[in-house]
Amino acid sequence: MLAVATPFRGSRYARRIPSRTLRAFSPEDPGIVALSRSVDANARIVSIYAGFDPHIPEGSELPGAKNVRLDTGGHFRILADPRVVEELELMAG
């Protein structure tokens, strides 16, 4: 799986968002906590993330995964980085 700017550990900002859907990304949310304990799949994940992400200050590094930190900043701008497509092509073989 290729994960781009994914809040694996949640985001502290999710606590303050009025939308229930986005509050599920709180670091204390039972779903986020359960996923953090389930590490079996991590070795099959490539996590690509920006050096600075204003939406996920905790970062998107995932223990046991292939982590690719890009020198770009931003949460959405990362999608325009050619390295994202390169990693996808590497995965496709």
PDB file of C-alpha atoms in Angstrom:
ATOM      1  CA  MET A   1       0.000   0.000   0.000  1.00  0.00           C
ATOM      2  CA  LEU A   2       1.184   3.508  -0.783  1.00  0.00           C
ATOM      3  CA  ALA A   3       0.154   5.984   1.898  1.00  0.00           C
ATOM      4  CA  VAL A   4       0.588   9.704   1.253  1.00  0.00           C
ATOM      5  CA  ALA A   5       0.449  12.213   4.131  1.00  0.00           C
ATOM      6  CA  THR A   6      -1.368   9.689   6.316  1.00  0.00           C
ATOM      7  CA  PRO A   7      -1.975  10.483  10.001  1.00  0.00           C
ATOM      8  CA  PHE A   8      -1.023   7.053  11.362  1.00  0.00           C
ATOM      9  CA  ARG A   9      -0.744   8.430  14.903  1.00  0.00           C
ATOM     10  CA  GLY A  10      -3.590  10.885  14.410  1.00  0.00           C
ATOM     11  CA  SER A  11      -3.416  14.657  14.574  1.00  0.00           C
ATOM     12  CA  ARG A  12      -3.701  16.790  17.687  1.00  0.00           C
ATOM     13  CA  TYR A  13      -5.815  19.241  15.701  1.00  0.00           C
ATOM     14  CA  ALA A  14      -8.564  16.642  15.196  1.00  0.00           C
ATOM     15  CA  ARG A  15      -9.751  17.181  18.784  1.00  0.00           C
ATOM     16  CA  ARG A  16     -10.811  20.728  17.942  1.00  0.00           C
ATOM     17  CA  ILE A  17     -12.667  20.051  14.700  1.00  0.00           C
ATOM     18  CA  PRO A  18     -16.464  20.050  14.996  1.00  0.00           C
ATOM     19  CA  SER A  19     -16.890  17.357  12.331  1.00  0.00           C
ATOM     20  CA  ARG A  20     -17.236  13.879  13.842  1.00  0.00           C
ATOM     21  CA  THR A  21     -15.606  12.367  10.769  1.00  0.00           C
ATOM     22  CA  LEU A  22     -12.398  14.372  11.241  1.00  0.00           C
ATOM     23  CA  ARG A  23     -12.381  13.980  15.032  1.00  0.00           C
ATOM     24  CA  ALA A  24     -11.799  10.271  14.362  1.00  0.00           C
ATOM     25  CA  PHE A  25      -8.202  11.289  13.575  1.00  0.00           C
ATOM     26  CA  SER A  26      -7.590  12.310  17.187  1.00  0.00           C
ATOM     27  CA  PRO A  27      -4.594  10.479  18.695  1.00  0.00           C
ATOM     28  CA  GLU A  28      -6.933   9.205  21.454  1.00  0.00           C
ATOM     29  CA  ASP A  29      -9.601   7.853  19.095  1.00  0.00           C
ATOM     30  CA  PRO A  30     -10.109   4.111  19.702  1.00  0.00           C
ATOM     31  CA  GLY A  31      -9.706   3.386  15.985  1.00  0.00           C
ATOM     32  CA  ILE A  32      -6.348   5.180  15.763  1.00  0.00           C
ATOM     33  CA  VAL A  33      -5.168   3.501  18.972  1.00  0.00           C
ATOM     34  CA  ALA A  34      -6.183   0.054  17.692  1.00  0.00           C
ATOM     35  CA  LEU A  35      -4.443   0.616  14.354  1.00  0.00           C
ATOM     36  CA  SER A  36      -1.244   1.684  16.108  1.00  0.00           C
ATOM     37  CA  ARG A  37      -1.202  -1.669  17.932  1.00  0.00           C
ATOM     38  CA  SER A  38      -1.722  -3.668  14.747  1.00  0.00           C
ATOM     39  CA  VAL A  39       1.718  -3.610  13.156  1.00  0.00           C
ATOM     40  CA  ASP A  40       1.657  -6.799  11.056  1.00  0.00           C
ATOM     41  CA  ALA A  41       0.890  -4.968   7.803  1.00  0.00           C
ATOM     42  CA  ASN A  42       3.395  -2.137   8.304  1.00  0.00           C
ATOM     43  CA  ALA A  43       6.171  -3.904   6.382  1.00  0.00           C
ATOM     44  CA  ARG A  44       3.963  -3.847   3.273  1.00  0.00           C
ATOM     45  CA  ILE A  45       3.328  -0.090   3.455  1.00  0.00           C
ATOM     46  CA  VAL A  46       5.260   2.752   1.844  1.00  0.00           C
ATOM     47  CA  SER A  47       4.551   5.970   3.719  1.00  0.00           C
ATOM     48  CA  ILE A  48       5.396   9.164   1.853  1.00  0.00           C
ATOM     49  CA  TYR A  49       5.211  12.420   3.748  1.00  0.00           C
ATOM     50  CA  ALA A  50       6.428  16.004   3.735  1.00  0.00           C
ATOM     51  CA  GLY A  51       9.124  17.322   6.016  1.00  0.00           C
ATOM     52  CA  PHE A  52       6.497  19.721   7.351  1.00  0.00           C
ATOM     53  CA  ASP A  53       2.771  19.009   7.318  1.00  0.00           C
ATOM     54  CA  PRO A  54       0.577  21.657   8.969  1.00  0.00           C
ATOM     55  CA  HIS A  55      -2.347  19.211   9.286  1.00  0.00           C
ATOM     56  CA  ILE A  56      -0.324  16.374  10.816  1.00  0.00           C
ATOM     57  CA  PRO A  57       2.342  17.912  13.050  1.00  0.00           C
ATOM     58  CA  GLU A  58       3.032  14.459  14.530  1.00  0.00           C
ATOM     59  CA  GLY A  59       4.223  13.327  11.120  1.00  0.00           C
ATOM     60  CA  SER A  60       3.443  10.287   8.997  1.00  0.00           C
ATOM     61  CA  GLU A  61       6.371   8.032   9.790  1.00  0.00           C
ATOM     62  CA  LEU A  62       5.190   4.478  10.370  1.00  0.00           C
ATOM     63  CA  PRO A  63       7.373   2.039  12.330  1.00  0.00           C
ATOM     64  CA  GLY A  64       8.251  -0.997  10.247  1.00  0.00           C
ATOM     65  CA  ALA A  65       7.189   0.589   6.952  1.00  0.00           C
ATOM     66  CA  LYS A  66       9.312   2.029   4.179  1.00  0.00           C
ATOM     67  CA  ASN A  67       9.231   5.717   5.099  1.00  0.00           C
ATOM     68  CA  VAL A  68       9.955   8.321   2.439  1.00  0.00           C
ATOM     69  CA  ARG A  69      10.357  11.841   3.764  1.00  0.00           C
ATOM     70  CA  LEU A  70      10.226  14.468   1.030  1.00  0.00           C
ATOM     71  CA  ASP A  71      11.814  17.884   1.346  1.00  0.00           C
ATOM     72  CA  THR A  72       8.585  19.557   0.303  1.00  0.00           C
ATOM     73  CA  GLY A  73       6.198  21.130   2.784  1.00  0.00           C
ATOM     74  CA  GLY A  74       2.456  21.008   3.061  1.00  0.00           C
ATOM     75  CA  HIS A  75      -0.251  18.399   3.301  1.00  0.00           C
ATOM     76  CA  PHE A  76      -1.661  18.572  -0.231  1.00  0.00           C
ATOM     77  CA  ARG A  77       1.329  19.941  -2.170  1.00  0.00           C
ATOM     78  CA  ILE A  78       3.106  16.623  -1.715  1.00  0.00           C
ATOM     79  CA  LEU A  79       0.799  15.052  -4.311  1.00  0.00           C
ATOM     80  CA  ALA A  80       2.525  17.113  -7.025  1.00  0.00           C
ATOM     81  CA  ASP A  81       5.960  15.776  -6.099  1.00  0.00           C
ATOM     82  CA  PRO A  82       7.249  13.372  -8.821  1.00  0.00           C
ATOM     83  CA  ARG A  83       8.688  11.087  -6.132  1.00  0.00           C
ATOM     84  CA  VAL A  84       5.160   9.983  -5.211  1.00  0.00           C
ATOM     85  CA  VAL A  85       4.597   8.552  -8.701  1.00  0.00           C
ATOM     86  CA  GLU A  86       8.131   7.086  -8.699  1.00  0.00           C
ATOM     87  CA  GLU A  87       7.418   5.165  -5.491  1.00  0.00           C
ATOM     88  CA  LEU A  88       4.126   3.919  -6.925  1.00  0.00           C
ATOM     89  CA  GLU A  89       5.907   2.682 -10.044  1.00  0.00           C
ATOM     90  CA  LEU A  90       8.522   0.924  -7.884  1.00  0.00           C
ATOM     91  CA  MET A  91       5.729  -0.869  -6.057  1.00  0.00           C
ATOM     92  CA  ALA A  92       4.040  -1.921  -9.306  1.00  0.00           C
ATOM     93  CA  GLY A  93       7.323  -3.440 -10.422  1.00  0.00           C
TER      94      GLY A  93
END
